[in-house]
mmCIF file of C-alpha atoms in Angstrom:
data_model
loop_
_atom_site.group_PDB
_atom_site.id
_atom_site.type_symbol
_atom_site.label_atom_id
_atom_site.label_comp_id
_atom_site.label_asym_id
_atom_site.label_seq_id
_atom_site.Cartn_x
_atom_site.Cartn_y
_atom_site.Cartn_z
ATOM 1 C CA MET A 1 -25.817 -29.523 -11.732
ATOM 2 C CA PRO A 2 -27.970 -30.457 -8.735
ATOM 3 C CA GLU A 3 -31.699 -30.714 -9.208
ATOM 4 C CA LEU A 4 -33.577 -27.653 -7.963
ATOM 5 C CA THR A 5 -36.918 -27.548 -6.204
ATOM 6 C CA ASN A 6 -38.973 -24.332 -6.149
ATOM 7 C CA VAL A 7 -41.956 -23.542 -3.937
ATOM 8 C CA GLN A 8 -43.758 -20.198 -4.233
ATOM 9 C CA ASN A 9 -46.588 -18.334 -2.529
ATOM 10 C CA ASP A 10 -47.651 -14.707 -2.561
ATOM 11 C CA ALA A 11 -45.163 -13.713 0.143
ATOM 12 C CA SER A 12 -42.115 -15.839 -0.573
ATOM 13 C CA VAL A 13 -40.368 -18.115 -3.005
ATOM 14 C CA THR A 14 -38.098 -20.970 -1.943
ATOM 15 C CA ARG A 15 -35.372 -22.575 -4.007
ATOM 16 C CA ILE A 16 -33.963 -25.815 -2.602
ATOM 17 C CA VAL A 17 -30.588 -27.161 -3.713
ATOM 18 C CA PRO A 18 -30.399 -30.815 -2.641
ATOM 19 C CA GLY A 19 -27.180 -31.534 -0.791
ATOM 20 C CA SER A 20 -26.699 -27.967 0.478
ATOM 21 C CA ASP A 21 -26.654 -27.604 4.257
ATOM 22 C CA GLN A 22 -27.127 -23.810 4.346
ATOM 23 C CA MET A 23 -30.421 -21.884 4.198
ATOM 24 C CA ILE A 24 -30.491 -18.197 3.327
ATOM 25 C CA PHE A 25 -33.518 -16.033 4.089
ATOM 26 C CA LEU A 26 -33.547 -12.853 1.968
ATOM 27 C CA TYR A 27 -35.922 -10.006 2.866
ATOM 28 C CA GLN A 28 -36.745 -7.496 0.154
ATOM 29 C CA GLY A 29 -37.150 -3.824 0.942
ATOM 30 C CA LYS A 30 -40.105 -1.520 0.519
ATOM 31 C CA ILE A 31 -40.212 -1.526 -3.284
ATOM 32 C CA GLY A 32 -39.534 -5.236 -3.661
ATOM 33 C CA GLN A 33 -35.825 -4.976 -4.367
ATOM 34 C CA LEU A 34 -32.520 -5.677 -2.650
ATOM 35 C CA PHE A 35 -30.992 -2.361 -3.786
ATOM 36 C CA LEU A 36 -30.248 -4.516 -6.837
ATOM 37 C CA GLU A 37 -32.427 -6.773 -8.908
ATOM 38 C CA PRO A 38 -33.027 -9.718 -6.552
ATOM 39 C CA LEU A 39 -31.451 -12.250 -8.906
ATOM 40 C CA ASP A 40 -28.349 -10.069 -9.223
ATOM 41 C CA PHE A 41 -28.049 -9.959 -5.424
ATOM 42 C CA VAL A 42 -28.398 -13.745 -5.283
ATOM 43 C CA LYS A 43 -25.761 -14.231 -7.969
ATOM 44 C CA LEU A 44 -23.189 -11.764 -6.639
ATOM 45 C CA SER A 45 -23.481 -12.934 -3.023
ATOM 46 C CA GLY A 46 -23.060 -16.603 -3.918
ATOM 47 C CA ALA A 47 -26.504 -17.404 -2.551
ATOM 48 C CA ARG A 48 -27.539 -19.307 -5.663
ATOM 49 C CA SER A 49 -25.467 -22.317 -4.575
ATOM 50 C CA HIS A 50 -27.500 -22.525 -1.363
ATOM 51 C CA ASN A 51 -31.073 -23.133 -0.291
ATOM 52 C CA VAL A 52 -32.745 -19.725 -0.521
ATOM 53 C CA THR A 53 -36.092 -18.290 0.498
ATOM 54 C CA MET A 54 -36.872 -14.743 -0.616
ATOM 55 C CA PHE A 55 -39.569 -12.812 1.236
ATOM 56 C CA ARG A 56 -41.544 -9.739 0.224
ATOM 57 C CA ASP A 57 -43.777 -7.508 2.327
ATOM 58 C CA ARG A 58 -46.162 -5.948 -0.193
ATOM 59 C CA LEU A 59 -47.769 -3.759 2.479
ATOM 60 C CA ALA A 60 -44.390 -2.280 3.490
ATOM 61 C CA SER A 61 -45.305 -2.938 7.124
ATOM 62 C CA PHE A 62 -41.825 -3.887 8.311
ATOM 63 C CA TYR A 63 -43.045 -7.491 7.964
ATOM 64 C CA HIS A 64 -45.560 -7.066 10.804
ATOM 65 C CA GLY A 65 -48.723 -6.970 8.682
ATOM 66 C CA ARG A 66 -50.464 -9.590 6.558
ATOM 67 C CA LEU A 67 -47.972 -11.191 4.180
ATOM 68 C CA ASN A 68 -50.385 -13.796 2.803
ATOM 69 C CA GLY A 69 -53.504 -15.747 3.760
ATOM 70 C CA ARG A 70 -51.712 -17.739 6.436
ATOM 71 C CA TRP A 71 -49.158 -15.215 7.626
ATOM 72 C CA LYS A 72 -51.606 -12.643 8.967
ATOM 73 C CA ASN A 73 -49.396 -11.020 11.621
ATOM 74 C CA ILE A 74 -45.875 -11.062 13.010
ATOM 75 C CA GLU A 75 -46.483 -14.126 15.165
ATOM 76 C CA ALA A 76 -47.768 -16.156 12.208
ATOM 77 C CA THR A 77 -44.927 -14.939 9.993
ATOM 78 C CA LEU A 78 -42.330 -15.964 12.542
ATOM 79 C CA GLU A 79 -43.966 -19.362 13.038
ATOM 80 C CA GLY A 80 -44.192 -19.829 9.266
ATOM 81 C CA GLN A 81 -40.456 -19.333 8.944
ATOM 82 C CA ARG A 82 -39.788 -21.798 11.749
ATOM 83 C CA GLN A 83 -42.016 -24.290 9.949
ATOM 84 C CA LEU A 84 -40.121 -23.769 6.718
ATOM 85 C CA LEU A 85 -36.836 -24.525 8.453
ATOM 86 C CA SER A 86 -38.287 -27.635 10.111
ATOM 87 C CA GLU A 87 -39.307 -28.982 6.706
ATOM 88 C CA HIS A 88 -35.641 -29.084 5.663
ATOM 89 C CA SER A 89 -33.898 -30.989 8.422
ATOM 90 C CA HIS A 90 -30.702 -31.269 6.375
ATOM 91 C CA VAL A 91 -30.084 -27.543 6.904
ATOM 92 C CA THR A 92 -27.482 -26.972 9.609
ATOM 93 C CA ALA A 93 -27.240 -23.176 9.494
ATOM 94 C CA LEU A 94 -29.459 -20.223 8.663
ATOM 95 C CA HIS A 95 -28.215 -16.891 7.298
ATOM 96 C CA CYS A 96 -30.431 -13.806 6.927
ATOM 97 C CA ALA A 97 -29.934 -10.774 4.695
ATOM 98 C CA GLY A 98 -32.025 -7.817 3.619
ATOM 99 C CA THR A 99 -32.074 -4.184 2.555
ATOM 100 C CA SER A 100 -33.738 -1.150 4.142
ATOM 101 C CA GLN A 101 -37.020 -2.432 5.668
ATOM 102 C CA GLY A 102 -35.810 -5.887 4.698
ATOM 103 C CA GLY A 103 -32.596 -5.195 6.599
ATOM 104 C CA TYR A 104 -34.704 -4.462 9.659
ATOM 105 C CA ALA A 105 -36.478 -7.781 9.061
ATOM 106 C CA ALA A 106 -33.190 -9.651 8.653
ATOM 107 C CA ILE A 107 -32.012 -8.410 12.050
ATOM 108 C CA LEU A 108 -35.371 -9.082 13.696
ATOM 109 C CA PHE A 109 -35.930 -12.583 12.351
ATOM 110 C CA GLY A 110 -32.253 -13.457 12.504
ATOM 111 C CA HIS A 111 -32.393 -12.820 16.241
ATOM 112 C CA HIS A 112 -35.567 -14.820 16.824
ATOM 113 C CA LEU A 113 -34.539 -17.708 14.543
ATOM 114 C CA LYS A 114 -30.959 -17.757 15.849
ATOM 115 C CA ALA A 115 -29.391 -17.364 12.435
ATOM 116 C CA ARG A 116 -25.644 -17.862 12.247
ATOM 117 C CA THR A 117 -25.155 -14.534 10.470
ATOM 118 C CA VAL A 118 -27.226 -11.489 9.516
ATOM 119 C CA HIS A 119 -26.206 -9.111 6.733
ATOM 120 C CA ALA A 120 -28.331 -5.954 6.830
ATOM 121 C CA PHE A 121 -27.894 -3.194 4.245
ATOM 122 C CA ALA A 122 -28.997 0.309 5.306
ATOM 123 C CA PRO A 123 -31.476 -1.125 7.801
ATOM 124 C CA GLN A 124 -33.869 0.828 9.965
ATOM 125 C CA THR A 125 -33.275 -0.093 13.604
ATOM 126 C CA GLU A 126 -35.904 2.101 15.263
ATOM 127 C CA ILE A 127 -39.364 2.400 13.715
ATOM 128 C CA ILE A 128 -41.328 4.420 16.280
ATOM 129 C CA SER A 129 -41.143 7.543 14.115
ATOM 130 C CA LEU A 130 -41.555 5.622 10.847
ATOM 131 C CA VAL A 131 -45.045 4.166 11.331
ATOM 132 C CA THR A 132 -48.343 5.753 12.315
ATOM 133 C CA PRO A 133 -49.323 5.785 15.999
ATOM 134 C CA ALA A 134 -52.267 3.527 15.116
ATOM 135 C CA SER A 135 -49.937 0.965 13.511
ATOM 136 C CA LEU A 136 -47.447 0.962 16.360
ATOM 137 C CA LYS A 137 -49.711 -1.240 18.493
ATOM 138 C CA PHE A 138 -49.025 -4.127 16.115
ATOM 139 C CA PHE A 139 -45.308 -4.004 16.956
ATOM 140 C CA PRO A 140 -44.171 -5.708 20.172
ATOM 141 C CA GLU A 141 -42.182 -3.201 22.187
ATOM 142 C CA PRO A 142 -38.750 -4.816 21.555
ATOM 143 C CA HIS A 143 -39.491 -4.692 17.807
ATOM 144 C CA GLN A 144 -39.990 -0.922 17.918
ATOM 145 C CA ASP A 145 -36.355 -0.353 18.845
ATOM 146 C CA LEU A 146 -33.950 -3.134 17.879
ATOM 147 C CA SER A 147 -31.394 -1.955 20.423
ATOM 148 C CA ARG A 148 -33.770 -3.335 23.046
ATOM 149 C CA LEU A 149 -34.210 -6.614 21.215
ATOM 150 C CA LEU A 150 -30.470 -7.129 20.734
ATOM 151 C CA SER A 151 -29.446 -6.006 24.211
ATOM 152 C CA GLU A 152 -29.515 -9.670 25.241
ATOM 153 C CA HIS A 153 -27.579 -11.770 22.760
ATOM 154 C CA ASN A 154 -29.147 -15.021 21.566
ATOM 155 C CA GLY A 155 -25.780 -16.742 21.885
ATOM 156 C CA ILE A 156 -25.320 -17.428 18.176
ATOM 157 C CA THR A 157 -25.980 -14.626 15.720
ATOM 158 C CA GLU A 158 -23.389 -12.242 14.283
ATOM 159 C CA TYR A 159 -24.915 -9.068 12.843
ATOM 160 C CA HIS A 160 -23.184 -7.175 10.026
ATOM 161 C CA LEU A 161 -24.534 -3.750 9.040
ATOM 162 C CA TYR A 162 -23.540 -2.072 5.766
ATOM 163 C CA TYR A 163 -24.399 1.563 5.035
ATOM 164 C CA ALA A 164 -23.114 4.664 3.250
ATOM 165 C CA GLU A 165 -21.134 6.607 5.813
ATOM 166 C CA GLY A 166 -22.237 9.925 4.278
ATOM 167 C CA ASN A 167 -25.921 9.156 4.853
ATOM 168 C CA ASP A 168 -26.659 10.634 8.274
ATOM 169 C CA ILE A 169 -29.958 8.793 8.740
ATOM 170 C CA ASP A 170 -28.589 5.353 7.920
ATOM 171 C CA THR A 171 -25.475 6.004 9.997
ATOM 172 C CA ALA A 172 -27.648 6.944 12.976
ATOM 173 C CA HIS A 173 -29.700 3.760 12.598
ATOM 174 C CA ALA A 174 -26.520 1.668 12.520
ATOM 175 C CA ASN A 175 -25.006 3.445 15.512
ATOM 176 C CA ARG A 176 -28.161 2.786 17.572
ATOM 177 C CA ILE A 177 -27.257 -0.896 17.823
ATOM 178 C CA ALA A 178 -23.465 -0.667 17.494
ATOM 179 C CA HIS A 179 -23.066 -1.370 21.218
ATOM 180 C CA CYS A 180 -25.187 -4.527 21.145
ATOM 181 C CA PRO A 181 -23.471 -7.927 21.439
ATOM 182 C CA GLY A 182 -22.482 -9.501 18.135
ATOM 183 C CA VAL A 183 -22.927 -6.328 16.024
ATOM 184 C CA SER A 184 -20.269 -5.189 13.516
ATOM 185 C CA LEU A 185 -20.525 -2.026 11.398
ATOM 186 C CA HIS A 186 -19.233 -1.797 7.831
ATOM 187 C CA PRO A 187 -19.420 1.843 6.649
ATOM 188 C CA LEU A 188 -19.012 2.298 2.893
ATOM 189 C CA PRO A 189 -18.240 5.359 0.745
ATOM 190 C CA GLY A 190 -21.123 7.513 -0.419
ATOM 191 C CA SER A 191 -24.247 9.223 0.851
ATOM 192 C CA SER A 192 -27.084 7.357 -0.882
ATOM 193 C CA HIS A 193 -29.563 5.158 0.959
ATOM 194 C CA SER A 194 -28.309 2.350 -1.261
ATOM 195 C CA PRO A 195 -24.788 1.491 -0.122
ATOM 196 C CA PHE A 196 -24.113 0.092 -3.608
ATOM 197 C CA THR A 197 -24.371 3.493 -5.318
ATOM 198 C CA HIS A 198 -20.698 4.430 -4.986
ATOM 199 C CA VAL A 199 -19.112 0.986 -4.684
ATOM 200 C CA GLU A 200 -19.122 -2.064 -6.879
ATOM 201 C CA PRO A 201 -21.788 -4.419 -5.473
ATOM 202 C CA ALA A 202 -19.570 -7.406 -6.213
ATOM 203 C CA ASP A 203 -16.841 -5.969 -3.968
ATOM 204 C CA VAL A 204 -19.256 -5.953 -1.026
ATOM 205 C CA LEU A 205 -21.247 -9.092 -1.745
ATOM 206 C CA ALA A 206 -18.542 -11.501 -2.892
ATOM 207 C CA GLY A 207 -18.160 -14.315 -0.384
ATOM 208 C CA LEU A 208 -21.015 -13.052 1.772
ATOM 209 C CA PHE A 209 -22.186 -16.588 2.488
ATOM 210 C CA PRO A 210 -20.029 -19.627 3.339
ATOM 211 C CA GLU A 211 -19.552 -22.574 1.050
ATOM 212 C CA SER A 212 -22.156 -25.292 1.435
ATOM 213 C CA LYS A 213 -21.213 -28.778 2.460
ATOM 214 C CA ARG A 214 -22.795 -30.861 -0.248
ATOM 215 C CA GLU A 215 -23.673 -34.495 0.117
ATOM 216 C CA ASP A 216 -22.998 -34.925 -3.585
ATOM 217 C CA SER A 217 -19.400 -33.760 -3.096
ATOM 218 C CA LYS A 218 -18.519 -36.481 -0.594
ATOM 219 C CA PRO A 219 -16.071 -39.138 -1.832
#
């Protein structure tokens, strides 16, 4: 087993697997979950064999508020993630995933950080009606409606959206960005906000992330 390194603060926890060349950023939803217990999501998706950072927005501010003492706003949060990636130069690809508000964050940060893939589960893609008018000023205009942000592709990222096809709200959010470059929709059976309610999570999550190229596996 490779040696693991863990670094934690009040907004994120990072688990480094030496030799892995993939980094996965996971963004928890409003109640601090990933529609599953976070460790179950990590296990079923295969993320535990990769470098992983899990983020949580305790204020449920769509990751635009204060996440910790250093990440006081969206600009600082984005720069903090760039810094985290720069500290691990062996990483050759970033993948982002999240659920609900965390799915919104996965799309948002995946675009800005030029992740290779984004996997968003029942994400919100337009937040104008979901935050107070006073809070909206803290959201750059392209962040208020992700169809605007994604209208110009960053040249790298593939976006995969998973949602219960019987949930009209989540379906509408997915359809808002269906026309954007690089976006693929994956409707699933059911009507719950959690797309895992009527399907086996393992059937959806298995193989979500690619195999890592490990230095310790070289001949």
